[in-house]
Amino acid sequence: MRFLALDKLINVQEGYRQRFKIDSLDLVLVREGGEVSAFAALCPHQEQSLEHGQIESGIIYCPRHGFAFSLISGEHLSGQCARLPIYTVHFEGNEVGILLED
Ligand code: FES
């Protein structure tokens, strides 16, 4: 696994939300309810941006049709839609980022 640093830990305070486009990656890093999560920026339903989707109790709601996805598993809670890709958040030194397959 390879660590991809995204931001300084000190910047990732409650309510933090930032979209990153790096090579073929397009993801959102958030801190909500004390949890830091990273997930694909585009909804697996019809590719609406999830950058500004509402997050409550570890669930993100797509702004277009309201589909709800777990930020832990990526599962669509009603089960009709494909899974939202979730990234493994990792902390290293004073940085926060994600782990990528080699
Ligand atoms: S585009 Fe996200 S729920 Fe339809």
PDB file of C-alpha atoms and ligand atoms in Angstrom:
ATOM      1  CA  MET A   1       0.000   0.000   0.000  1.00  0.00           C
ATOM      2  CA  ARG A   2       1.139   3.500  -0.759  1.00  0.00           C
ATOM      3  CA  PHE A   3       0.330   6.567   1.332  1.00  0.00           C
ATOM      4  CA  LEU A   4      -0.951   9.571  -0.588  1.00  0.00           C
ATOM      5  CA  ALA A   5      -0.860  12.651   1.641  1.00  0.00           C
ATOM      6  CA  LEU A   6      -3.747  15.055   1.024  1.00  0.00           C
ATOM      7  CA  ASP A   7      -3.503  17.726   3.724  1.00  0.00           C
ATOM      8  CA  LYS A   8      -1.909  18.677   7.001  1.00  0.00           C
ATOM      9  CA  LEU A   9      -3.685  17.143   9.967  1.00  0.00           C
ATOM     10  CA  ILE A  10      -3.993  20.572  11.604  1.00  0.00           C
ATOM     11  CA  ASN A  11      -6.146  21.729   8.681  1.00  0.00           C
ATOM     12  CA  VAL A  12      -8.615  18.855   8.973  1.00  0.00           C
ATOM     13  CA  GLN A  13     -10.881  20.259  11.659  1.00  0.00           C
ATOM     14  CA  GLU A  14     -14.565  19.467  12.231  1.00  0.00           C
ATOM     15  CA  GLY A  15     -16.555  20.517   9.159  1.00  0.00           C
ATOM     16  CA  TYR A  16     -13.544  20.245   6.856  1.00  0.00           C
ATOM     17  CA  ARG A  17     -14.441  19.263   3.306  1.00  0.00           C
ATOM     18  CA  GLN A  18     -12.144  19.321   0.314  1.00  0.00           C
ATOM     19  CA  ARG A  19     -12.253  17.779  -3.140  1.00  0.00           C
ATOM     20  CA  PHE A  20      -9.017  16.461  -4.639  1.00  0.00           C
ATOM     21  CA  LYS A  21      -8.372  15.646  -8.281  1.00  0.00           C
ATOM     22  CA  ILE A  22      -5.029  13.909  -8.554  1.00  0.00           C
ATOM     23  CA  ASP A  23      -4.225  12.017 -11.760  1.00  0.00           C
ATOM     24  CA  SER A  24      -7.167   9.626 -12.207  1.00  0.00           C
ATOM     25  CA  LEU A  25      -8.369  10.100  -8.625  1.00  0.00           C
ATOM     26  CA  ASP A  26     -11.323  12.347  -7.859  1.00  0.00           C
ATOM     27  CA  LEU A  27     -12.271  12.202  -4.202  1.00  0.00           C
ATOM     28  CA  VAL A  28     -13.577  14.157  -1.258  1.00  0.00           C
ATOM     29  CA  LEU A  29     -11.942  14.246   2.163  1.00  0.00           C
ATOM     30  CA  VAL A  30     -14.228  15.277   5.024  1.00  0.00           C
ATOM     31  CA  ARG A  31     -14.311  15.480   8.778  1.00  0.00           C
ATOM     32  CA  GLU A  32     -17.811  15.202  10.205  1.00  0.00           C
ATOM     33  CA  GLY A  33     -18.836  14.041  13.656  1.00  0.00           C
ATOM     34  CA  GLY A  34     -15.180  13.618  14.535  1.00  0.00           C
ATOM     35  CA  GLU A  35     -14.668  11.051  11.777  1.00  0.00           C
ATOM     36  CA  VAL A  36     -12.385  11.619   8.814  1.00  0.00           C
ATOM     37  CA  SER A  37     -13.666   9.953   5.646  1.00  0.00           C
ATOM     38  CA  ALA A  38     -12.590   9.850   2.019  1.00  0.00           C
ATOM     39  CA  PHE A  39     -14.922   8.851  -0.801  1.00  0.00           C
ATOM     40  CA  ALA A  40     -15.293   9.128  -4.557  1.00  0.00           C
ATOM     41  CA  ALA A  41     -16.438  12.595  -5.584  1.00  0.00           C
ATOM     42  CA  LEU A  42     -19.032  11.357  -8.081  1.00  0.00           C
ATOM     43  CA  CYS A  43     -22.233   9.538  -7.202  1.00  0.00           C
ATOM     44  CA  PRO A  44     -22.307   6.004  -8.647  1.00  0.00           C
ATOM     45  CA  HIS A  45     -25.916   6.585  -9.779  1.00  0.00           C
ATOM     46  CA  GLN A  46     -25.585   9.387 -12.352  1.00  0.00           C
ATOM     47  CA  GLU A  47     -22.251  10.986 -11.499  1.00  0.00           C
ATOM     48  CA  GLN A  48     -23.587  13.957  -9.575  1.00  0.00           C
ATOM     49  CA  SER A  49     -20.838  15.602  -7.538  1.00  0.00           C
ATOM     50  CA  LEU A  50     -21.033  14.601  -3.874  1.00  0.00           C
ATOM     51  CA  GLU A  51     -18.736  17.427  -2.847  1.00  0.00           C
ATOM     52  CA  HIS A  52     -21.609  19.327  -1.217  1.00  0.00           C
ATOM     53  CA  GLY A  53     -23.782  16.366  -0.263  1.00  0.00           C
ATOM     54  CA  GLN A  54     -25.323  16.459   3.191  1.00  0.00           C
ATOM     55  CA  ILE A  55     -23.623  14.190   5.735  1.00  0.00           C
ATOM     56  CA  GLU A  56     -25.366  12.890   8.846  1.00  0.00           C
ATOM     57  CA  SER A  57     -24.270  10.107  11.173  1.00  0.00           C
ATOM     58  CA  GLY A  58     -21.788   8.618   8.724  1.00  0.00           C
ATOM     59  CA  ILE A  59     -24.167   8.744   5.743  1.00  0.00           C
ATOM     60  CA  ILE A  60     -23.868  10.993   2.715  1.00  0.00           C
ATOM     61  CA  TYR A  61     -26.934  12.005   0.727  1.00  0.00           C
ATOM     62  CA  CYS A  62     -26.547  12.708  -2.967  1.00  0.00           C
ATOM     63  CA  PRO A  63     -27.869  16.189  -3.791  1.00  0.00           C
ATOM     64  CA  ARG A  64     -29.522  15.053  -7.052  1.00  0.00           C
ATOM     65  CA  HIS A  65     -31.828  12.156  -6.141  1.00  0.00           C
ATOM     66  CA  GLY A  66     -31.141  11.811  -2.423  1.00  0.00           C
ATOM     67  CA  PHE A  67     -29.589   8.359  -2.490  1.00  0.00           C
ATOM     68  CA  ALA A  68     -27.884   7.607   0.815  1.00  0.00           C
ATOM     69  CA  PHE A  69     -24.482   5.933   1.037  1.00  0.00           C
ATOM     70  CA  SER A  70     -22.582   4.692   4.067  1.00  0.00           C
ATOM     71  CA  LEU A  71     -19.248   6.442   4.465  1.00  0.00           C
ATOM     72  CA  ILE A  72     -17.893   3.289   6.090  1.00  0.00           C
ATOM     73  CA  SER A  73     -18.844   0.622   3.553  1.00  0.00           C
ATOM     74  CA  GLY A  74     -19.951   2.755   0.593  1.00  0.00           C
ATOM     75  CA  GLU A  75     -23.147   0.684   0.383  1.00  0.00           C
ATOM     76  CA  HIS A  76     -26.271   2.349  -0.965  1.00  0.00           C
ATOM     77  CA  LEU A  77     -28.590   2.019   2.002  1.00  0.00           C
ATOM     78  CA  SER A  78     -31.619   0.997  -0.065  1.00  0.00           C
ATOM     79  CA  GLY A  79     -29.547  -1.378  -2.130  1.00  0.00           C
ATOM     80  CA  GLN A  80     -30.609  -0.392  -5.666  1.00  0.00           C
ATOM     81  CA  CYS A  81     -27.433   1.431  -6.597  1.00  0.00           C
ATOM     82  CA  ALA A  82     -23.799   0.496  -6.995  1.00  0.00           C
ATOM     83  CA  ARG A  83     -21.446   1.016  -4.087  1.00  0.00           C
ATOM     84  CA  LEU A  84     -19.770   4.387  -3.558  1.00  0.00           C
ATOM     85  CA  PRO A  85     -15.995   3.841  -3.601  1.00  0.00           C
ATOM     86  CA  ILE A  86     -14.533   4.553  -0.157  1.00  0.00           C
ATOM     87  CA  TYR A  87     -10.834   5.147   0.509  1.00  0.00           C
ATOM     88  CA  THR A  88      -8.907   4.088   3.590  1.00  0.00           C
ATOM     89  CA  VAL A  89      -7.923   7.206   5.512  1.00  0.00           C
ATOM     90  CA  HIS A  90      -4.446   7.101   6.991  1.00  0.00           C
ATOM     91  CA  PHE A  91      -2.480   9.422   9.254  1.00  0.00           C
ATOM     92  CA  GLU A  92       1.256   9.716   8.960  1.00  0.00           C
ATOM     93  CA  GLY A  93       3.238  12.249  10.960  1.00  0.00           C
ATOM     94  CA  ASN A  94       1.378  15.534  10.679  1.00  0.00           C
ATOM     95  CA  GLU A  95      -0.387  14.554   7.443  1.00  0.00           C
ATOM     96  CA  VAL A  96      -3.662  12.898   6.583  1.00  0.00           C
ATOM     97  CA  GLY A  97      -4.282  11.057   3.362  1.00  0.00           C
ATOM     98  CA  ILE A  98      -5.383   7.768   1.890  1.00  0.00           C
ATOM     99  CA  LEU A  99      -3.857   4.376   1.255  1.00  0.00           C
ATOM    100  CA  LEU A 100      -3.698   3.203  -2.335  1.00  0.00           C
ATOM    101  CA  GLU A 101      -2.990  -0.218  -3.780  1.00  0.00           C
ATOM    102  CA  ASP A 102       0.510  -0.428  -5.269  1.00  0.00           C
TER     103      ASP A 102
HETATM  104  S1  FES B   1     -27.047  11.031  -9.192  1.00  0.00           S
HETATM  105 FE1  FES B   1     -26.771  10.609  -7.090  1.00  0.00          FE
HETATM  106  S2  FES B   1     -28.614   9.693  -6.506  1.00  0.00           S
HETATM  107 FE2  FES B   1     -28.859  10.064  -8.608  1.00  0.00          FE
END
